[in-house]
Each structure stands twice: as structure tokens, then as C-alpha cells.
PDB file of C-alpha atoms in Angstrom:
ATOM      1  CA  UNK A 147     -14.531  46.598 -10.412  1.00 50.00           C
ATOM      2  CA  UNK A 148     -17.859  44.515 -12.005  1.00 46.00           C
ATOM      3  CA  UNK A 149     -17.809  44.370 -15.873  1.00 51.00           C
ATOM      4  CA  UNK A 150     -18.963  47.208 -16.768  1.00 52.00           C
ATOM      5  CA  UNK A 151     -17.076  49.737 -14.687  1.00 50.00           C
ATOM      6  CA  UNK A 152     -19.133  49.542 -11.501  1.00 51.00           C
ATOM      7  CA  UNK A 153     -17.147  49.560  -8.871  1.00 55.00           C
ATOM      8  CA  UNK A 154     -17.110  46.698  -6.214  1.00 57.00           C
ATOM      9  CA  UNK A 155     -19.196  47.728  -2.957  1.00 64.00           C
ATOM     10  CA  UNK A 156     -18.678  47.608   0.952  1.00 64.00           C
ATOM     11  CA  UNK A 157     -20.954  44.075   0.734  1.00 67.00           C
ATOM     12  CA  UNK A 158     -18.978  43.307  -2.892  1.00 64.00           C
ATOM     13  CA  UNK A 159     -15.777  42.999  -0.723  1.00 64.00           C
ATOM     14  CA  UNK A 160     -17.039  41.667   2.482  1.00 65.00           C
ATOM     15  CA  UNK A 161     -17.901  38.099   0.408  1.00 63.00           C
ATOM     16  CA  UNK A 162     -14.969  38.601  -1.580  1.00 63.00           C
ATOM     17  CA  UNK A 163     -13.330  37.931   2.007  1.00 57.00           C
ATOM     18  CA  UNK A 164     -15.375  35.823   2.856  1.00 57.00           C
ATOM     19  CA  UNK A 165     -14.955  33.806   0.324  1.00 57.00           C
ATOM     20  CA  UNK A 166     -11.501  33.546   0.438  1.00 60.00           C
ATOM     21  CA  UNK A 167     -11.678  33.061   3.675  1.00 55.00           C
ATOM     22  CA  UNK A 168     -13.439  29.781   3.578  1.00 50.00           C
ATOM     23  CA  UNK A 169     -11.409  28.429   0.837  1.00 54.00           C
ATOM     24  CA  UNK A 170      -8.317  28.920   2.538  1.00 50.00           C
ATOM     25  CA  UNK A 171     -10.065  26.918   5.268  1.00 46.00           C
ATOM     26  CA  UNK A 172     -10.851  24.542   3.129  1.00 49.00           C
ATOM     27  CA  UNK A 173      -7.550  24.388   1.640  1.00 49.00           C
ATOM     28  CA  UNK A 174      -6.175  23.306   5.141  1.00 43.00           C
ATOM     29  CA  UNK A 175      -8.904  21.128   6.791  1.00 45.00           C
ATOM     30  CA  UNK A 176      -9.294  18.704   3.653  1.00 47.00           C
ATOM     31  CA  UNK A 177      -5.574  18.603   1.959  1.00 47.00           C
ATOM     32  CA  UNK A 178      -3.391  19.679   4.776  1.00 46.00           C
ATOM     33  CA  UNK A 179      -4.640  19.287   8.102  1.00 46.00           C
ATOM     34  CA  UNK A 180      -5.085  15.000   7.789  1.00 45.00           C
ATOM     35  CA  UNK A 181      -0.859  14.414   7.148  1.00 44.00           C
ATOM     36  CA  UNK A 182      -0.609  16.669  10.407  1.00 43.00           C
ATOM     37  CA  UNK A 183      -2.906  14.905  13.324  1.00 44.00           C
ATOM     38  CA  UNK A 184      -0.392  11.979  14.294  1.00 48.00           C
ATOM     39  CA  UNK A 185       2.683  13.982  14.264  1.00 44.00           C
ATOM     40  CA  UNK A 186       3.788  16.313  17.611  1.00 46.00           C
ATOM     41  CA  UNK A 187       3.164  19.930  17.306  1.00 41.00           C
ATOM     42  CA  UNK A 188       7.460  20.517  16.633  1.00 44.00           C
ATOM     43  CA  UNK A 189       7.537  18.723  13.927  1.00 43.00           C
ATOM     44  CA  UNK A 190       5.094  19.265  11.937  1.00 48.00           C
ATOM     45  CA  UNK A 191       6.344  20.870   8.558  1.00 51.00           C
ATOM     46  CA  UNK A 192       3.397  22.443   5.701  1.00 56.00           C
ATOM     47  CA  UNK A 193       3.274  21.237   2.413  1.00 61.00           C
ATOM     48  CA  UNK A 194       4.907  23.643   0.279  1.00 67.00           C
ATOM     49  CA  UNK A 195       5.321  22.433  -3.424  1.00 71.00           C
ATOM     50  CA  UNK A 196       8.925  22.716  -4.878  1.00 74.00           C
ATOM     51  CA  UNK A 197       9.745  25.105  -7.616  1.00 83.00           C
ATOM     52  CA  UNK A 198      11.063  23.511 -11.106  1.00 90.00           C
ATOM     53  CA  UNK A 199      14.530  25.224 -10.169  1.00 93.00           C
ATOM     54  CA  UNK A 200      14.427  23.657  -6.827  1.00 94.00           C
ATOM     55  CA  UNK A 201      13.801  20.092  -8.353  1.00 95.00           C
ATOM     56  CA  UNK A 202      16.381  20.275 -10.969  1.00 96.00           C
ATOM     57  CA  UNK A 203      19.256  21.582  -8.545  1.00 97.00           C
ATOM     58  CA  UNK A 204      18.407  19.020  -5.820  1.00 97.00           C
ATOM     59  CA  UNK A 205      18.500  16.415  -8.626  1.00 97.00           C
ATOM     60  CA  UNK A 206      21.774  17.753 -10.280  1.00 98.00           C
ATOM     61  CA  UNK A 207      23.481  16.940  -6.858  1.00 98.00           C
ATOM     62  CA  UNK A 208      22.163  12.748  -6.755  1.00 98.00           C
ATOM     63  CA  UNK A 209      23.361  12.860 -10.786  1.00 96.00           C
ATOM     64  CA  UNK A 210      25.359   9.763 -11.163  1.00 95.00           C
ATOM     65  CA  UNK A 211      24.506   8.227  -8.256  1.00 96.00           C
ATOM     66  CA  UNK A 212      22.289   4.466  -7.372  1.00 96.00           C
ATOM     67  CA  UNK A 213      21.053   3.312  -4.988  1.00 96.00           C
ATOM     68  CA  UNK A 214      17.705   3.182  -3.174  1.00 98.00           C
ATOM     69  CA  UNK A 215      16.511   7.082  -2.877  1.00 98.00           C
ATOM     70  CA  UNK A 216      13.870   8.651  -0.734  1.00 98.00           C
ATOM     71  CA  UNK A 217      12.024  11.857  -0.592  1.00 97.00           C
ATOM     72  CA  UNK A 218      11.258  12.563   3.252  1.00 96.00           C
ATOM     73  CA  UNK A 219       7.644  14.215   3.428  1.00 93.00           C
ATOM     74  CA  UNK A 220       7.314  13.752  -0.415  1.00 93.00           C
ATOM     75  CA  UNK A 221       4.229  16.258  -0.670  1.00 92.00           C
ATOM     76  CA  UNK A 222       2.977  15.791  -4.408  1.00 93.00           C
ATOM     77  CA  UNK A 223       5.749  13.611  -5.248  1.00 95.00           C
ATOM     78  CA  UNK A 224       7.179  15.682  -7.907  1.00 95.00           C
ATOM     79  CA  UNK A 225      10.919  15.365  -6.662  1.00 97.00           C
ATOM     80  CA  UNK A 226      10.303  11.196  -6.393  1.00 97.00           C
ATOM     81  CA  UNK A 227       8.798  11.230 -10.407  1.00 97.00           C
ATOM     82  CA  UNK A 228      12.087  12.970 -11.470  1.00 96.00           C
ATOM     83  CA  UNK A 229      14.538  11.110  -9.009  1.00 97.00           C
ATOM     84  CA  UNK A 230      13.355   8.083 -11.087  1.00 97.00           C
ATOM     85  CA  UNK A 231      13.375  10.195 -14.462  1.00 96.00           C
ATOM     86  CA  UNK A 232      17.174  10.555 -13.757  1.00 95.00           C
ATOM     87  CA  UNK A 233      17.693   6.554 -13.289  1.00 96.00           C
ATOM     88  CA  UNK A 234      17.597   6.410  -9.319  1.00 97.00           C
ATOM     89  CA  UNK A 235      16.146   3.486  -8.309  1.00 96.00           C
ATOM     90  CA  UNK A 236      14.036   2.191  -6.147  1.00 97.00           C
ATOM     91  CA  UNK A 237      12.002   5.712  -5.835  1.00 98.00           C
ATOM     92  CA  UNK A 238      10.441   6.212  -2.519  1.00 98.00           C
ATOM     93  CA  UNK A 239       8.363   9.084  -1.179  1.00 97.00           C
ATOM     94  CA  UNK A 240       7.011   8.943   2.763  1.00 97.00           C
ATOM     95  CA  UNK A 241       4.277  11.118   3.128  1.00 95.00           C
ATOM     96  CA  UNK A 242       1.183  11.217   5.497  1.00 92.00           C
ATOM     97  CA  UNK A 243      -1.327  13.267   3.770  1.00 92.00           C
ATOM     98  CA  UNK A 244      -3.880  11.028   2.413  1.00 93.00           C
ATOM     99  CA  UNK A 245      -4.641  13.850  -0.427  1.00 93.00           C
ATOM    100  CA  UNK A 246      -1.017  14.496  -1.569  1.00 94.00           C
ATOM    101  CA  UNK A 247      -0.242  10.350  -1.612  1.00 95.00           C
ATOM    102  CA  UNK A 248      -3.242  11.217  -4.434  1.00 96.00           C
ATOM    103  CA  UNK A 249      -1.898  13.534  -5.930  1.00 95.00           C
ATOM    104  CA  UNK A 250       1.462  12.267  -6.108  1.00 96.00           C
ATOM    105  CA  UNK A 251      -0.089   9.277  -7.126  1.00 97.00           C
ATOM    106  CA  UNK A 252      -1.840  10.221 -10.109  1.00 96.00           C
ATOM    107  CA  UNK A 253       1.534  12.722 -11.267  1.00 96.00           C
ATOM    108  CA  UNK A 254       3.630   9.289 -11.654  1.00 97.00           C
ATOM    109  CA  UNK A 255       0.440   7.575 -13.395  1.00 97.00           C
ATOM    110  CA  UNK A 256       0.840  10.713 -15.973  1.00 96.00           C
ATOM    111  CA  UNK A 257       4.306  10.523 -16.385  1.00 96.00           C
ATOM    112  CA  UNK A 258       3.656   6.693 -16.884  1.00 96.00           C
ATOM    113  CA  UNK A 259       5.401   5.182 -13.746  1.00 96.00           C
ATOM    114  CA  UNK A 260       3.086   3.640 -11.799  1.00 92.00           C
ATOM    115  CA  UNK A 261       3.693   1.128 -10.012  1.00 93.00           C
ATOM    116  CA  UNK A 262       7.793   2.085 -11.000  1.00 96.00           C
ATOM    117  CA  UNK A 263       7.869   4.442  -7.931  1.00 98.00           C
ATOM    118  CA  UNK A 264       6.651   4.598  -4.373  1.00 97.00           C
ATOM    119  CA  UNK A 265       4.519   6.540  -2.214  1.00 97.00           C
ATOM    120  CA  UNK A 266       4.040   5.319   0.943  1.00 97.00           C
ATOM    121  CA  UNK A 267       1.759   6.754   3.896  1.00 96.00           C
ATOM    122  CA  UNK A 268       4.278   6.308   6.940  1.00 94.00           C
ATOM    123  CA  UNK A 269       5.528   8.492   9.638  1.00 93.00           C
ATOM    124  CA  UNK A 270       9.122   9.421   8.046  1.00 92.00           C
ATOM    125  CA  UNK A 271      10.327  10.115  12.229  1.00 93.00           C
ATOM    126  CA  UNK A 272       9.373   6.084  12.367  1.00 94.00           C
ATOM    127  CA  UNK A 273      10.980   4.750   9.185  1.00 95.00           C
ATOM    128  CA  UNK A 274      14.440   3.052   8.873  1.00 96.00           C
ATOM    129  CA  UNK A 275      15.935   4.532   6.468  1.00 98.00           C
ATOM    130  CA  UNK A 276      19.687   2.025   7.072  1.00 98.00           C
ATOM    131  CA  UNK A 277      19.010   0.940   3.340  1.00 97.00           C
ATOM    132  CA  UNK A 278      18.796   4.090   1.270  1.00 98.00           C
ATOM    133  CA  UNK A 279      21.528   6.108  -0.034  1.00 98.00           C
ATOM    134  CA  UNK A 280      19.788   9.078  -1.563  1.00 98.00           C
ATOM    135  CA  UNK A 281      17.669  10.877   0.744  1.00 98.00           C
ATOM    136  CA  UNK A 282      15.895  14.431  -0.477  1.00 98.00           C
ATOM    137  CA  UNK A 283      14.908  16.786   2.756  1.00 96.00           C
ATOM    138  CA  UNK A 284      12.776  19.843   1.621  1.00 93.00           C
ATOM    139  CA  UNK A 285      11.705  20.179   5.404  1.00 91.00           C
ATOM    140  CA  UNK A 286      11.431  23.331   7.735  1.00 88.00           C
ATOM    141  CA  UNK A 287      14.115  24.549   9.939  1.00 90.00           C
ATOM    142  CA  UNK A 288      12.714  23.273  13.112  1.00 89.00           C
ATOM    143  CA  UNK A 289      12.980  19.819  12.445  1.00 91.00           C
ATOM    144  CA  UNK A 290      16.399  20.034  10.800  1.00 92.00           C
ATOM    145  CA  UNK A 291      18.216  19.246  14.501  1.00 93.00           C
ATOM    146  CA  UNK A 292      16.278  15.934  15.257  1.00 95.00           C
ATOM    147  CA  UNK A 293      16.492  14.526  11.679  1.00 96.00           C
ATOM    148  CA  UNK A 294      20.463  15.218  11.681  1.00 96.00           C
ATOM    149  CA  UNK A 295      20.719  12.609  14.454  1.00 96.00           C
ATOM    150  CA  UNK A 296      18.148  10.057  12.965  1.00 97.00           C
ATOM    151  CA  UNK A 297      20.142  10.670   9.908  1.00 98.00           C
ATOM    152  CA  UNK A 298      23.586  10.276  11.448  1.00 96.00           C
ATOM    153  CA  UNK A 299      22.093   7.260  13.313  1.00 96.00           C
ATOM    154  CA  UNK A 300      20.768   4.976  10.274  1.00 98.00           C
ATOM    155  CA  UNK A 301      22.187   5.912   7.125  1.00 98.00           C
ATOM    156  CA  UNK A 302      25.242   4.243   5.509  1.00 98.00           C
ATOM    157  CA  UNK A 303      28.394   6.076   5.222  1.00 97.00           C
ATOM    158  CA  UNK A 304      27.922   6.268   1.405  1.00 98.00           C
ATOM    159  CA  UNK A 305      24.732   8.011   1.533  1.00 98.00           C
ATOM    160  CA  UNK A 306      23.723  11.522   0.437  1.00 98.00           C
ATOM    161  CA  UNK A 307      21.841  13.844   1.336  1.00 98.00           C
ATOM    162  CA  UNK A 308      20.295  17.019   0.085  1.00 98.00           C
ATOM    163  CA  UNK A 309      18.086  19.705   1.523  1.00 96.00           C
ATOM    164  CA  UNK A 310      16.433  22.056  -0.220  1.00 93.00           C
ATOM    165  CA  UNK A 311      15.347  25.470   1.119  1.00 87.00           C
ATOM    166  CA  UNK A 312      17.128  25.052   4.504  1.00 91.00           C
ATOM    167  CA  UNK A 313      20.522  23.489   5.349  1.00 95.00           C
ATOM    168  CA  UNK A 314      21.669  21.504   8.179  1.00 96.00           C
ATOM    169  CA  UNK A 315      22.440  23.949  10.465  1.00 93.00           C
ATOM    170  CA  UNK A 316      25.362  21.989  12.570  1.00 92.00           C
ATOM    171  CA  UNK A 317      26.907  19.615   9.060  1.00 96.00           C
ATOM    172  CA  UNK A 318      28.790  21.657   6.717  1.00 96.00           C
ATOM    173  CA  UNK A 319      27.889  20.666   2.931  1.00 97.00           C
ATOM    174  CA  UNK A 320      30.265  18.822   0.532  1.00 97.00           C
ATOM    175  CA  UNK A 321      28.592  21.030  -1.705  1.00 97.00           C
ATOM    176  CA  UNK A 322      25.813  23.678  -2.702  1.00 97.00           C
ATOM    177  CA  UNK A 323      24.409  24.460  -5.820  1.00 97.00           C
ATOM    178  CA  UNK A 324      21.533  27.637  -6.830  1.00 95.00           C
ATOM    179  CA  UNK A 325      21.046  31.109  -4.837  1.00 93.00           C
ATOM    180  CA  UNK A 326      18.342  32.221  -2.726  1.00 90.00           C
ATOM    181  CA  UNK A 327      14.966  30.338  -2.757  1.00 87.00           C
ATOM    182  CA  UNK A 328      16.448  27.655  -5.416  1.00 93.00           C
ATOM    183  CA  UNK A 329      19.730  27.020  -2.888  1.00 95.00           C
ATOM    184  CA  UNK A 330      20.320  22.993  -2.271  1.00 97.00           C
ATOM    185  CA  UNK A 331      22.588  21.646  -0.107  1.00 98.00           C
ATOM    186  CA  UNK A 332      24.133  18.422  -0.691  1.00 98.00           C
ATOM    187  CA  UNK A 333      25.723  15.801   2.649  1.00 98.00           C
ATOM    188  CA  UNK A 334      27.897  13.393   2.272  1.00 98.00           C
ATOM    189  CA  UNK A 335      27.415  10.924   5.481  1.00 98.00           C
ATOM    190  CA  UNK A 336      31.254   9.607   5.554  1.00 97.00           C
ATOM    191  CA  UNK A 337      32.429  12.999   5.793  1.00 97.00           C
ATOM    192  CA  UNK A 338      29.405  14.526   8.102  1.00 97.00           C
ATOM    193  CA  UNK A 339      30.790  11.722  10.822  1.00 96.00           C
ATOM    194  CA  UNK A 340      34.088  12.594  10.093  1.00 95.00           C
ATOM    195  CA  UNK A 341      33.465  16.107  11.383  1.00 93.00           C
ATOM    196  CA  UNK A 342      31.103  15.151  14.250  1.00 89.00           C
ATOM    197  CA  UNK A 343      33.855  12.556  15.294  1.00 87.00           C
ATOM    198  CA  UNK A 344      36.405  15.397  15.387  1.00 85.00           C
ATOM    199  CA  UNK A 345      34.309  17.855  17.139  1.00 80.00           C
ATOM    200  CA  UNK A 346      33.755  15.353  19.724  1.00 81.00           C
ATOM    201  CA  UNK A 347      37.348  14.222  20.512  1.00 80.00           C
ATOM    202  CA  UNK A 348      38.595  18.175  20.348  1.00 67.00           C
TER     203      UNK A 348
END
């Protein structure tokens, strides 16, 4: 209802839709829409931000570990700014939305690493990622099959990997930590080939 008490009329409501309406469309066409024109239909995976649970359980699983670490489709960069709170270093998010590189941009400037982490505007199905050993996935389920086997194909054996919201659906975690929406899964590549290798020869 208006202030007041009056309640909100048939042409109250219509540009209440409206409205909403066209900021939802702006929502897409100006933040969203630009990281999604150069990739194929398939693979294309929203932005949906990560929950503070979310970031501290995928982070509890990389605790203690080096090495170079990357956030694949790094959004607002929020799980790059704590990988490098934690001590992993280099910090590297790929992400092709010109508006979230800004945003994720300006969150490291205001938690005073810039130009300590990365954000870089690349293609993560074109990157070679043979030099990192952390690697964070909070991607949808459809692209989950073709990034196990660029995964399996360039990463060392001592890497890790963790994927938030959605496992691997064909690697079996070394191990999991959170229920429900929070759940992470953590990959360790040595043993991920192990089992691939033994699938293959049974």
C-alpha cells in the first residue's frame, strides 16, 4: 500500500511490473549479457555471486597449500581476494564480463591488493592452465563434462581442485566439506587419473 494506507491500484502495479521488468533487463544486457557473446550457447554459465559460507569452505579445502591458484569464471572476484587473503599466490581470476573484471577490480583495490592479484579478461575454455595448482570451479552442471577433460588434460598431478555448488559428476572427491547450497568438493589430480586409468584398463 502508498503511505498513508491507500492501497496500490490496477495502474499502481502494472509500473510496479514494469519497472521491474526493465531493470531486470537491464541487469542482463549491461552486466551479464557482454561476458556471454563469444562463448557457445553450452557453455555459457550466469554469474551467480558466492555466499560467505561457500567462500570459506572452498578456501578451507586449498588451506596449506602454494602454488599458482585460479578462479575459473571469477565473477566479482571475491573467491580470488580471499585465495590471496589465505597466502595463495599468484591469485588469478579469468573472467569475460567487462563489468564484473570492474567490480572485481575495485573489491581487491578495497581490500588493498591491487596490483597483488589478477583479473584477467580471457576465455577460461582457451587458457592453459599446465602451471597452476589450485584451481576454484563454481560453474554450472553443463559444463562440468568438458572442463573434466581440459582439466585432466593440462593440470599437474599435484593440483587441486574444488567446485563449489556442483561436483564432478564422473571424479569421485578426495574430500567434501558443508551441506546443501554451501557443499564444496575438493579433486586431487594424481588420484582423479588414478581412477580414470583404472576404469579404462578394467
Amino acid at each position: 500500500g502508498r503511505p498513508g494506507g491507500d492501497p496500490l491500484g490496477g495502474r499502481g502495479l502494472l509500473e510496479l511490473a514494469v519497472a521491474s521488468g526493465v531493470a531486470a533487463w537491464a541487469t542482463w544486457a549491461f552486466l551479464l549479457a557482454p561476458g556471454f557473446r563469444r562463448v557457445p550457447l553450452r557453455l555459457q554459465v550466469p554469474y551467480q555471486p558466492s555466499g560467505h559460507q561457500q567462500v570459506a569452505n572452498a578456501l578451507a579445502l586449498l588451506r596449506g597449500r602454494s602454488g599458482k591458484t585460479v578462479d575459473l569464471g571469477s565473477g566479482d572476484g571475491r573467491l580470488v581476494v580471499e585465495a590471496y587473503k589465505q597466502g595463495l599466490s599468484p591469485a588469478v581470476g579469468y573472467e569475460l564480463n567487462p563489468w564484473l573484471l570492474c567490480l572485481a577490480n575495485y573489491r581487491a583495490w578495497k581490500a588493498g591488493y591491487h596490483g597483488k592479484v589478477s583479473f584477467l579478461k580471457k576465455d577460461l575454455w582457451k587458457v592453459n592452465l599446465a602451471d597452476c595448482y589450485n584451481v576454484i570451479v563454481f560453474l554450472a552442471p553443463s559444463v562440468k563434462p568438458p572442463l573434466a577433460a581440459k582439466l585432466l588434460a593440462e593440470l599437474p598431478d599435484e593440483a587441486r581442485v574444488v567446485a563449489g555448488r556442483f561436483p564432478f559428476p564422473s571424479w569421485t572427491p578426495s574430500s567434501t566439506l558443508g551441506q546443501g547450497l554451501e557443499q564444496v568438493w575438493a579433486y586431487d589430480m594424481k588420484e582423479v587419473r588414478r581412477a580414470a586409468q583404472s576404469s579404462a584398463e578394467g
